[in-house]
Amino acid sequence: MEVQETKTLKQYSNKQKILLVGEGDFSFSLSLGRAFGSASNITTSSLDSRVDVNRKYTYGKQNVEELERLGGTVIHGVNVHSMSSDNRLARYNRIVFNFPHSGLGFGSEHESFYIMQHQALVRGFFESARKMLEDEDGEIHLTHKTTRPFSEWEIETLAQEKGLRLIGLMVFDQLAFPGYSNKKGSGNDLFCVFAHTNDSSKVYKELPFAVETSYSCRQIVRCSAVPRHHTVSLAVTRWTVDNRFLVGATYQWDRLVYDAVIDHDNTTVAFVKGLNLRPGKVADVSRYECVYGWDLAKPKLLLRSQVISAAQEIVRCETPLTVLKGPRVAQSPAVKVSVRIKGSGMLPSVAHPINHPVRVKDLTYGEGKHFETCVCTMTRNTANVLREWVMYHAGIGVSRWFIYDNNSDDDIVSAVKNLKNCGYNVSRHFWPWIKTQEAGFANCAIRAKRDCEWVAFIDVDEFFYIPSGQTLTQVIKKCTTPSSSSSSKIGEIRTSCHSFGPSGLKDPPRRGVMASYTCRMSQPERHKSIVRPETLNTTLINVVHHFQLKEGFTFVDVEKDAMIINHYKYQVWDIFKEKFKRRVATYVADWQDKENVGSKDRTPGLGTRPVEPSDWAERFCEVRDNGLKDWVLENFVDRKTQRLVWEEERNIMVGEVVAQMGLC
């Protein structure tokens, strides 16, 4: 009889009978199956149906199918409170629940109501899991954060209530499980309800993609696309379908005024889909007018105003005095703004122009502000690298960060909160609008104008490298020192980018990107910009991270030996393939679309499917470059622990641990 070789991954082995519950995209289960070479000892489950997994997670279907090919058992619709009586399940000697969350109160975990909901979830899990242990040596593993407010869940106390004892604690190292990505669950209290317009008996419900609160205090529920001949409404699970919410009209995303803000000069900046304007070009404003109203369906009550500029997806309007003063009655509905295309009618709108709390009538060049150097980015699902990016740039002089979150479903809310708790001035701005990076950057430029002297627009995989050891602020001052040979003032600083490849790596690096990726292309690609926000052209036109400037202002190029951006563009495949999900820029085709396949934006040699080339780890390697790596190891290593400071923060301060429970 052939004896099976023992294979392990951290605390798990192929000799254990493992049950995983609460899986999202099944990436954790798959990491175990791949490590063992087989998943025959693994039963993995989710509360979501198979259809919901396929719909909600880009790689959910792919991961489940690979698990099943490896011999794993995948079961859907498993409720951790009642799983002990689920006849599809058996008894196990390891039962694992990673990062339990009730799905309620994302971003409000500190509130006692939500803490009680999370405790109820864990309490019910312990009660069911205890009955499913195969013998007295069986263990229940629960992975959880230990910082506040998560420490207030009192996991050990909940376990003791159910006859369990704590066997031990260990630090959870996500990088030890290649491919694993923690996914947030949706709360079970809210559903999208779809009803057929001609047959009231045809009603079905789905979990929403996400529920968020915008900066204007509106709650945004993202449902899947509405089928033809259906309407959509919302329901709370404790209510019946007959008592569902009634929602307003639905709109086509390709023809909509989706957001608006009142700038510091009291003009309204509206962000619009449906004008179909060319990138980088100014449109004829005589074709448009702005329309304001508390009910845009009532023509007699509308206010109309002149359009000042129109370019890309950005329309700037004169704001009527009535709108600036606000409603006379506090309970009045918020005013909406729309754009009328003369001869074609008014665009639908969900945009309420948000008034800044502090009005600044005249921001002048060189005026002192709170922060000398700020950074703005738009990102999706980068919680695991945000700490390195923020802490490094803080070390070279950045003092304020604006994170525009474009529908992340990872743990970015907690990542931002932890950074704020550590003293970093980081703010997350929920920006749900798909493929609107240019509009988001324009919105950020307006937001940062009051407080920031200079704002850099870079991605989370881009890092300024200054070989001299100067701060970013010092480099900026040197670049903008007035020259007697030029009458123009500097409003933009352009920095070239070096694109780094996988550098021979196949698994996500443990020490972060700067200390790990050291091989790059020989020639720099493109540039990214640092701008003085009040010098931007009123159109706010921006393409590939740089803006057009007002007349009288110009840009300067930074010498490459003075400052360069290390762009860790081509990382290990498990990380890089995320680019195939969706690009955030308006005028860049998604890689899965067969459009502009030869564009420089696309990766050479890849088609339209996320299929890993056999030589991926060795690609894009023309020059070995250890410059930033060496500088980081010299300046960002904790001498006591020998860890890079973001490693220490991630593993100790965030405090993700696996609590191992056994029978008393």
XYZ file of C-alpha atoms in Angstrom:
664
model
C 0.000 0.000 0.000
C 1.431 3.358 -1.047
C 1.907 5.783 1.843
C 0.791 9.324 1.068
C 3.558 11.904 1.405
C 2.799 14.542 4.030
C 2.570 18.034 2.587
C 2.039 21.120 4.744
C 1.264 24.800 4.427
C 1.776 26.602 7.728
C -0.544 24.928 10.290
C -2.374 22.772 7.728
C -1.505 19.459 6.066
C -2.946 17.043 3.544
C -3.423 14.493 6.352
C -6.029 16.656 8.062
C -9.738 16.563 7.289
C -10.377 20.284 6.785
C -13.628 22.241 6.585
C -13.483 25.892 5.530
C -16.542 28.102 5.999
C -17.428 31.644 4.961
C -15.260 31.557 1.835
C -15.645 34.448 -0.623
C -13.837 33.746 -3.891
C -12.385 30.456 -2.531
C -8.817 31.724 -2.980
C -7.753 30.557 0.516
C -9.049 27.022 -0.065
C -7.323 26.948 -3.442
C -3.990 28.025 -1.922
C -4.162 24.951 0.346
C -5.163 22.638 -2.493
C -2.315 23.838 -4.667
C 0.210 23.438 -1.844
C -0.944 19.867 -1.147
C -1.142 18.962 -4.833
C -4.671 17.747 -4.101
C -7.760 19.086 -2.353
C -9.274 15.680 -1.620
C -9.027 16.301 2.137
C -10.716 19.719 1.860
C -14.395 20.601 2.105
C -14.925 24.290 1.473
C -18.131 26.282 1.685
C -19.751 29.671 1.254
C -22.997 31.301 2.269
C -23.304 32.564 -1.318
C -24.911 30.391 -3.952
C -22.732 29.237 -6.832
C -24.443 31.792 -9.068
C -23.646 34.592 -6.591
C -20.004 33.512 -6.321
C -19.669 33.614 -10.118
C -21.359 37.022 -10.245
C -19.643 38.732 -7.310
C -16.037 37.591 -7.653
C -13.991 37.892 -10.817
C -12.068 34.686 -10.127
C -14.743 32.890 -8.102
C -15.831 30.559 -10.912
C -12.247 29.861 -11.950
C -11.139 29.098 -8.366
C -14.086 26.778 -7.675
C -13.516 24.824 -10.873
C -9.811 24.372 -10.103
C -10.628 23.220 -6.554
C -13.009 20.615 -7.924
C -10.395 19.440 -10.438
C -8.019 18.991 -7.492
C -10.618 16.759 -5.819
C -12.019 19.252 -3.332
C -15.647 19.323 -2.215
C -17.299 22.711 -2.734
C -20.650 23.373 -1.056
C -22.720 26.556 -1.338
C -25.484 27.981 0.835
C -23.864 26.920 4.123
C -25.002 28.930 7.151
C -22.434 28.694 9.964
C -25.210 28.845 12.566
C -26.995 25.746 11.270
C -24.189 23.847 9.547
C -24.070 21.102 12.217
C -27.432 19.872 10.927
C -26.497 20.249 7.237
C -26.470 16.692 5.852
C -24.011 17.695 3.124
C -21.325 18.118 5.785
C -19.606 15.595 8.061
C -17.130 15.729 10.962
C -13.687 17.264 10.669
C -10.496 17.706 12.674
C -9.862 21.266 11.422
C -12.678 23.803 10.952
C -11.521 27.179 9.654
C -13.306 30.547 9.510
C -11.128 33.395 8.195
C -12.074 36.958 9.131
C -15.727 36.445 10.097
C -17.919 39.466 9.462
C -21.685 39.777 9.600
C -21.632 41.927 6.467
C -23.165 44.814 8.423
C -21.655 48.179 9.262
C -18.600 48.283 7.018
C -16.674 51.355 8.158
C -18.724 51.513 11.400
C -17.314 48.462 13.196
C -16.692 50.559 16.330
C -20.422 51.008 16.969
C -21.793 48.740 19.710
C -24.763 47.604 17.619
C -22.504 46.173 14.928
C -20.123 44.633 17.478
C -23.100 42.710 18.906
C -24.041 41.514 15.397
C -20.515 40.250 14.774
C -20.434 38.543 18.187
C -23.712 36.786 17.412
C -22.219 35.474 14.167
C -19.107 34.104 15.911
C -21.087 32.691 18.848
C -23.332 30.735 16.487
C -20.315 29.504 14.515
C -18.599 28.188 17.652
C -21.771 26.388 18.751
C -22.147 24.595 15.400
C -18.437 23.940 14.830
C -18.027 22.347 18.286
C -20.551 19.649 17.332
C -18.690 18.915 14.091
C -15.227 18.165 15.478
C -14.213 14.598 14.750
C -12.587 13.913 18.127
C -11.095 15.588 21.173
C -7.953 16.508 19.220
C -9.940 18.508 16.684
C -9.357 22.256 16.394
C -11.390 25.279 15.345
C -9.342 28.047 13.708
C -10.686 31.586 13.572
C -8.604 34.328 11.920
C -9.302 37.782 13.308
C -7.843 41.235 13.829
C -6.749 42.091 17.369
C -6.740 45.896 17.163
C -9.718 47.965 18.231
C -12.603 47.773 17.544
C -12.125 44.115 16.564
C -10.624 43.298 19.964
C -13.996 44.239 21.491
C -15.565 41.151 19.933
C -13.932 39.182 22.813
C -13.396 36.042 20.776
C -11.934 33.974 23.608
C -14.909 34.743 25.871
C -17.341 33.742 23.120
C -15.486 30.450 22.693
C -15.531 29.689 26.416
C -19.290 30.264 26.474
C -19.597 27.386 24.004
C -17.348 24.951 25.878
C -14.153 25.674 23.952
C -10.702 26.565 25.251
C -7.914 28.590 23.640
C -5.070 26.316 22.507
C -2.879 29.036 21.035
C -2.425 32.171 18.965
C -0.267 32.714 15.902
C 0.300 35.654 13.560
C -1.586 35.254 10.300
C 0.777 35.733 7.354
C -1.341 36.282 4.248
C 1.684 36.049 1.970
C 2.195 32.437 3.100
C -0.987 31.553 1.207
C -0.236 32.523 -2.430
C -3.222 33.885 -4.306
C -5.347 34.441 -1.190
C -7.354 37.654 -1.144
C -9.748 38.400 1.704
C -13.161 39.410 0.326
C -15.828 41.329 2.223
C -19.216 39.732 2.527
C -22.480 41.548 1.927
C -24.856 42.005 4.811
C -27.803 39.636 4.926
C -30.128 42.473 5.920
C -30.417 44.030 2.474
C -31.372 42.556 -0.884
C -31.903 43.797 -4.416
C -35.382 42.666 -5.503
C -36.148 42.259 -9.215
C -39.778 42.079 -10.379
C -41.183 41.466 -13.852
C -43.199 44.423 -15.110
C -45.921 42.241 -16.648
C -46.086 39.383 -14.146
C -46.117 40.238 -10.448
C -45.490 36.591 -9.513
C -42.037 36.659 -11.112
C -39.932 38.108 -8.303
C -36.406 37.163 -7.262
C -33.774 38.674 -5.001
C -29.987 38.941 -4.949
C -27.391 40.227 -2.530
C -26.037 43.632 -3.573
C -22.475 43.949 -4.765
C -21.809 46.513 -2.034
C -23.433 49.074 0.239
C -21.519 52.312 0.783
C -22.052 55.820 2.127
C -20.803 58.622 -0.122
C -19.144 61.850 1.028
C -22.520 63.563 0.551
C -24.010 61.142 3.140
C -26.024 59.263 0.524
C -26.198 55.493 0.848
C -25.241 53.775 -2.389
C -26.421 50.199 -2.984
C -24.888 48.473 -5.999
C -27.144 45.843 -7.565
C -26.465 43.754 -10.650
C -27.772 44.860 -14.052
C -31.556 45.007 -14.299
C -32.873 42.458 -16.831
C -35.199 43.600 -19.596
C -38.835 44.060 -18.557
C -37.900 44.151 -14.847
C -37.829 46.789 -12.139
C -35.526 46.859 -9.126
C -36.198 47.785 -5.508
C -34.577 47.117 -2.140
C -35.750 44.890 0.690
C -34.607 44.270 4.251
C -34.626 40.572 5.138
C -36.769 41.019 8.215
C -39.442 42.405 5.911
C -41.396 40.503 3.289
C -40.963 41.180 -0.418
C -44.386 42.851 -0.417
C -43.025 45.517 1.959
C -39.954 46.307 -0.102
C -38.686 49.814 -0.645
C -39.835 51.629 -3.727
C -36.878 53.165 -5.531
C -36.754 55.893 -8.116
C -36.080 55.614 -11.801
C -33.123 53.605 -13.065
C -30.643 55.190 -15.447
C -28.317 54.053 -18.179
C -24.712 54.494 -17.041
C -23.563 55.723 -20.457
C -25.864 58.784 -20.306
C -25.881 60.327 -16.829
C -24.723 63.304 -14.740
C -23.247 61.231 -11.934
C -21.539 63.640 -9.532
C -21.020 67.354 -8.884
C -19.144 69.664 -6.551
C -19.112 73.430 -5.993
C -15.557 74.710 -6.505
C -13.879 77.390 -4.414
C -14.791 80.076 -6.951
C -18.490 79.149 -6.462
C -18.827 77.528 -9.880
C -20.346 74.054 -10.158
C -18.241 71.261 -11.619
C -20.445 68.447 -12.935
C -19.166 65.029 -13.977
C -21.045 63.640 -16.949
C -21.337 60.479 -19.052
C -22.929 60.840 -22.476
C -21.314 63.934 -23.962
C -18.856 61.728 -25.867
C -16.187 64.397 -25.988
C -12.683 63.657 -27.241
C -9.886 63.282 -24.671
C -7.813 66.405 -24.119
C -10.061 68.639 -26.255
C -12.227 71.620 -25.230
C -15.837 71.520 -26.460
C -18.032 74.361 -27.746
C -19.897 75.543 -24.625
C -22.689 77.136 -26.665
C -24.079 73.614 -27.205
C -24.868 73.143 -23.516
C -26.529 74.710 -20.506
C -26.680 73.636 -16.855
C -30.018 72.983 -15.211
C -30.738 72.971 -11.454
C -33.842 71.824 -9.639
C -35.270 69.970 -6.679
C -37.337 67.970 -9.167
C -35.874 67.933 -12.677
C -39.154 66.590 -14.050
C -40.894 69.931 -13.393
C -39.721 72.396 -16.084
C -41.378 75.433 -14.489
C -39.312 75.041 -11.332
C -35.899 74.693 -12.978
C -33.018 77.157 -12.808
C -30.755 77.468 -15.834
C -27.182 78.732 -15.974
C -24.352 79.296 -18.416
C -21.711 76.653 -19.104
C -18.211 78.067 -18.605
C -16.239 75.116 -19.959
C -16.825 71.556 -21.175
C -14.118 68.955 -21.755
C -13.929 65.163 -21.483
C -16.488 64.310 -18.761
C -16.232 67.638 -16.910
C -18.666 70.548 -17.282
C -18.192 73.781 -15.317
C -21.249 76.009 -14.787
C -22.206 79.264 -13.157
C -23.976 78.374 -9.904
C -27.268 80.207 -9.271
C -27.255 82.271 -6.078
C -30.309 80.358 -4.816
C -28.323 77.116 -4.966
C -25.310 78.638 -3.206
C -27.493 79.883 -0.352
C -28.995 76.435 0.112
C -32.587 75.450 0.961
C -34.606 77.675 3.284
C -35.969 74.668 5.167
C -33.538 72.133 6.611
C -35.684 69.168 5.576
C -35.905 70.292 1.932
C -34.642 67.785 -0.632
C -31.166 68.413 -2.005
C -30.988 70.207 -5.338
C -29.818 68.294 -8.408
C -27.804 69.569 -11.338
C -28.002 68.323 -14.904
C -26.718 69.306 -18.330
C -28.978 70.041 -21.290
C -27.614 69.352 -24.737
C -29.298 71.941 -26.905
C -31.399 70.195 -29.505
C -31.131 66.807 -27.741
C -32.663 67.346 -24.314
C -31.545 67.099 -20.719
C -29.385 64.259 -19.411
C -30.676 62.212 -16.452
C -28.951 63.112 -13.188
C -28.209 61.694 -9.757
C -25.772 64.534 -8.956
C -26.244 66.848 -5.988
C -23.650 69.664 -6.041
C -21.780 69.478 -2.754
C -20.813 72.777 -1.183
C -17.388 72.953 0.442
C -17.602 73.723 4.183
C -14.981 76.462 3.853
C -15.251 78.966 1.032
C -12.074 80.368 -0.455
C -12.819 83.100 -2.947
C -9.327 83.865 -4.191
C -6.524 81.325 -3.979
C -3.393 82.918 -5.376
C -0.139 81.432 -6.593
C 2.271 80.810 -3.717
C -0.278 81.252 -0.926
C 0.652 79.328 2.241
C -1.392 76.224 3.035
C -1.568 73.447 5.633
C 0.349 70.804 3.663
C 3.338 71.320 1.396
C 3.101 67.977 -0.425
C 0.030 65.768 -0.885
C -0.722 62.681 -2.963
C -3.920 61.656 -4.732
C -4.625 58.206 -6.135
C -7.536 56.202 -7.489
C -7.370 52.553 -6.603
C -9.230 49.283 -6.293
C -8.375 46.344 -4.026
C -4.946 47.518 -2.863
C -5.413 47.293 0.912
C -2.494 44.882 1.260
C 0.050 47.337 -0.244
C -1.358 50.648 0.969
C 0.707 50.658 4.170
C 4.036 50.393 2.364
C 3.058 53.110 -0.108
C 1.889 55.585 2.554
C 4.667 54.968 5.073
C 7.436 55.208 2.490
C 6.144 58.457 1.020
C 5.690 59.873 4.520
C 9.394 59.184 4.981
C 10.295 61.366 1.996
C 8.032 64.274 2.932
C 4.421 63.598 1.885
C 2.021 64.778 4.590
C -1.481 64.186 3.174
C -3.068 61.373 1.140
C -6.392 61.285 -0.741
C -7.443 57.704 -1.551
C -10.235 57.514 -4.149
C -11.687 54.032 -3.689
C -13.151 52.735 -6.953
C -15.370 49.906 -5.628
C -12.853 47.889 -3.620
C -14.116 44.670 -2.094
C -11.045 44.022 0.062
C -10.247 45.438 3.510
C -9.282 48.955 2.410
C -11.566 50.627 4.993
C -9.642 48.983 7.838
C -6.305 49.652 6.139
C -7.054 53.380 5.973
C -8.321 53.434 9.577
C -5.167 51.721 10.829
C -2.987 54.257 9.038
C -4.990 57.113 10.526
C -4.656 55.550 13.979
C -0.881 55.534 13.419
C -0.940 59.286 12.782
C -0.987 59.445 8.979
C -3.322 62.024 7.453
C -5.102 59.657 5.061
C -8.690 59.985 3.880
C -10.712 57.498 1.843
C -13.231 58.902 -0.631
C -15.727 56.437 -2.021
C -15.858 56.977 -5.780
C -18.108 54.267 -7.249
C -18.221 55.525 -10.816
C -16.736 53.022 -13.267
C -13.961 54.111 -15.679
C -13.840 57.716 -14.466
C -10.233 58.184 -13.317
C -9.838 61.550 -15.051
C -13.017 62.880 -13.427
C -11.929 61.503 -10.057
C -8.564 63.245 -10.326
C -10.331 66.499 -11.205
C -12.541 66.039 -8.140
C -9.440 65.450 -6.025
C -7.728 68.537 -7.394
C -10.713 70.610 -6.251
C -10.750 68.898 -2.854
C -7.008 69.416 -2.305
C -6.893 73.009 -3.518
C -7.602 74.578 -0.152
C -5.004 72.695 1.899
C -2.204 71.475 -0.399
C 0.629 73.463 -1.979
C 1.447 70.601 -4.351
C -0.432 67.404 -5.223
C 1.156 64.360 -6.865
C -1.108 62.127 -8.949
C 0.353 58.630 -8.884
C -0.820 55.029 -8.495
C -0.319 52.801 -5.467
C 2.314 50.767 -7.340
C 4.398 53.896 -8.043
C 7.106 55.232 -5.701
C 9.190 58.393 -5.995
C 12.917 57.601 -5.761
C 15.285 60.463 -4.890
C 18.881 59.121 -4.975
C 20.289 62.148 -3.135
C 18.178 61.423 -0.061
C 16.431 64.793 -0.246
C 12.764 65.087 0.587
C 10.120 65.441 -2.100
C 9.445 68.970 -0.861
C 13.120 69.899 -1.313
C 13.120 68.568 -4.875
C 9.960 70.529 -5.654
C 11.430 73.765 -4.293
C 14.595 73.281 -6.337
C 12.560 72.674 -9.499
C 10.356 75.739 -8.977
C 12.990 78.315 -8.054
C 12.238 81.349 -10.263
C 14.509 81.657 -13.285
C 15.461 85.025 -14.708
C 15.308 83.529 -18.205
C 11.621 82.622 -17.936
C 8.596 84.810 -17.337
C 6.326 81.790 -16.747
C 5.613 80.350 -13.343
C 5.829 76.633 -12.655
C 2.508 74.880 -12.124
C 3.478 71.285 -12.889
C 6.514 69.062 -12.259
C 6.846 66.002 -14.487
C 8.721 62.895 -13.394
C 9.653 59.991 -15.665
C 8.741 56.400 -14.759
C 10.815 53.217 -14.873
C 8.672 50.075 -15.319
C 9.788 47.100 -13.212
C 9.088 43.449 -14.016
C 8.504 40.326 -11.857
C 12.285 40.098 -11.327
C 12.264 36.307 -11.255
C 9.655 36.095 -8.500
C 6.634 33.792 -8.680
C 4.984 34.503 -5.297
C 4.009 37.864 -3.766
C 7.046 39.288 -1.960
C 6.951 39.328 1.822
C 8.977 42.512 2.287
C 6.992 44.714 -0.076
C 7.594 45.781 -3.646
C 10.545 48.168 -3.228
C 12.809 45.616 -1.545
C 11.835 42.803 -3.908
C 11.415 43.899 -7.521
C 14.830 44.910 -8.863
C 14.764 44.327 -12.624
C 13.260 46.841 -15.041
C 12.991 48.005 -18.620
C 15.962 50.089 -19.745
C 14.044 53.121 -21.028
C 11.555 55.154 -18.977
C 7.860 55.191 -19.931
C 5.551 58.199 -19.735
C 5.639 60.598 -16.824
C 3.517 61.438 -13.801
C 2.824 64.897 -12.462
C 2.970 66.952 -9.305
C 0.762 70.031 -9.684
C -0.048 73.235 -7.869
C -3.855 72.892 -7.894
C -4.780 76.572 -8.242
C -2.726 76.794 -11.470
C -4.861 74.215 -13.287
C -6.894 75.235 -16.309
C -10.573 75.731 -15.448
C -11.474 72.821 -17.753
C -9.553 70.448 -15.422
C -8.525 68.449 -18.502
C -6.160 65.674 -17.485
C -4.734 62.724 -19.407
C -2.449 60.013 -18.026
C -2.004 61.781 -14.695
C -1.140 65.261 -15.948
C -3.284 68.391 -16.266
C -3.510 71.385 -18.552
C -2.427 74.641 -16.911
C -3.732 78.188 -16.915
C -2.136 80.701 -19.237
C 1.097 82.062 -17.767
C 2.046 78.779 -16.123
C 4.248 76.036 -17.476
C 5.735 72.679 -16.507
C 9.259 71.537 -15.776
C 10.813 68.093 -16.286
C 12.802 66.677 -13.381
C 16.236 65.375 -14.314
C 16.226 61.569 -14.142
C 19.255 61.468 -11.834
C 17.479 63.856 -9.438
C 14.164 61.980 -9.137
C 12.486 59.074 -10.879
C 9.323 57.057 -10.248
C 9.748 53.324 -9.778
C 6.585 51.875 -11.307
C 6.147 48.271 -10.164
C 3.924 47.669 -13.136
C 4.560 44.012 -13.958
C 4.448 42.176 -10.632
C 4.043 38.440 -9.953
C 1.189 36.993 -11.944
C -1.302 36.564 -9.070
C -1.148 40.329 -8.518
C -0.724 41.495 -12.102
C -3.755 39.583 -13.417
C -6.025 41.922 -11.429
C -5.467 44.439 -14.241
C -7.655 42.245 -16.436
C -10.690 42.901 -14.250
C -11.211 46.520 -15.210
C -9.120 49.599 -15.974
C -10.103 52.808 -14.177
C -9.220 55.322 -16.915
C -12.062 56.599 -19.110
C -10.274 56.416 -22.444
C -8.429 53.126 -21.873
C -10.045 49.907 -23.096
C -10.490 47.080 -20.604
C -7.997 44.354 -21.412
C -10.650 41.678 -21.857
C -12.221 43.772 -24.633
C -10.914 43.152 -28.127
C -10.264 46.846 -28.656
C -6.960 48.699 -29.128
C -5.132 45.406 -28.614
C -1.896 46.981 -29.905
C -2.076 49.962 -27.523
C 0.983 50.850 -25.429
C -1.304 50.624 -22.398
C -1.546 46.875 -22.880
C 1.186 44.489 -21.833
C 3.258 43.235 -24.775
C 2.622 39.598 -25.587
C -0.654 39.263 -23.702
C -3.999 38.845 -25.382
C -7.412 39.527 -23.920
C -7.513 36.715 -21.345
C -5.673 36.451 -18.005
C -3.595 33.417 -18.979
C -0.126 33.353 -17.415
C 2.752 33.072 -19.916
C 5.236 30.357 -18.959
C 8.106 32.849 -18.829
C 6.228 35.626 -17.014
C 8.640 35.752 -14.049
C 11.555 36.570 -16.352
C 9.873 39.178 -18.539
C 10.523 42.966 -18.618
C 14.020 42.505 -17.219
C 16.631 44.508 -19.125
C 18.462 46.336 -16.326
C 19.177 45.344 -12.732
C 18.339 48.320 -10.510
C 18.855 48.024 -6.737
C 18.907 51.765 -6.086
C 15.609 52.184 -4.243
C 15.890 48.756 -2.628
C 19.258 49.635 -1.083
C 18.022 53.053 0.053
C 14.932 51.529 1.660
C 16.941 48.845 3.470
C 19.273 51.544 4.762
C 16.572 53.944 5.973
C 13.382 51.997 6.731
C 14.571 48.942 8.682
C 13.756 48.737 12.386
C 17.137 47.995 13.987
C 15.565 45.946 16.796
C 13.338 43.662 14.754
C 15.258 43.869 11.438
C 11.886 44.301 9.729
C 10.950 47.041 7.350
C 8.659 49.397 9.229
C 5.603 48.515 7.120
C 6.250 44.811 7.737
C 6.171 45.403 11.463
C 3.031 47.500 11.206
C 1.296 44.897 9.086
C 2.157 41.877 11.206
C 2.061 43.338 14.695
C 0.025 46.523 14.783
C -2.739 45.282 12.511
C -2.572 42.113 14.587
C -4.184 39.500 12.376
C -4.043 36.250 14.346
C -5.291 32.712 14.083
C -6.987 31.670 17.311
C -6.884 27.884 17.707
C -9.744 26.503 19.782
C -10.228 22.998 21.170
C -12.778 21.163 23.275
C -12.616 21.758 27.023
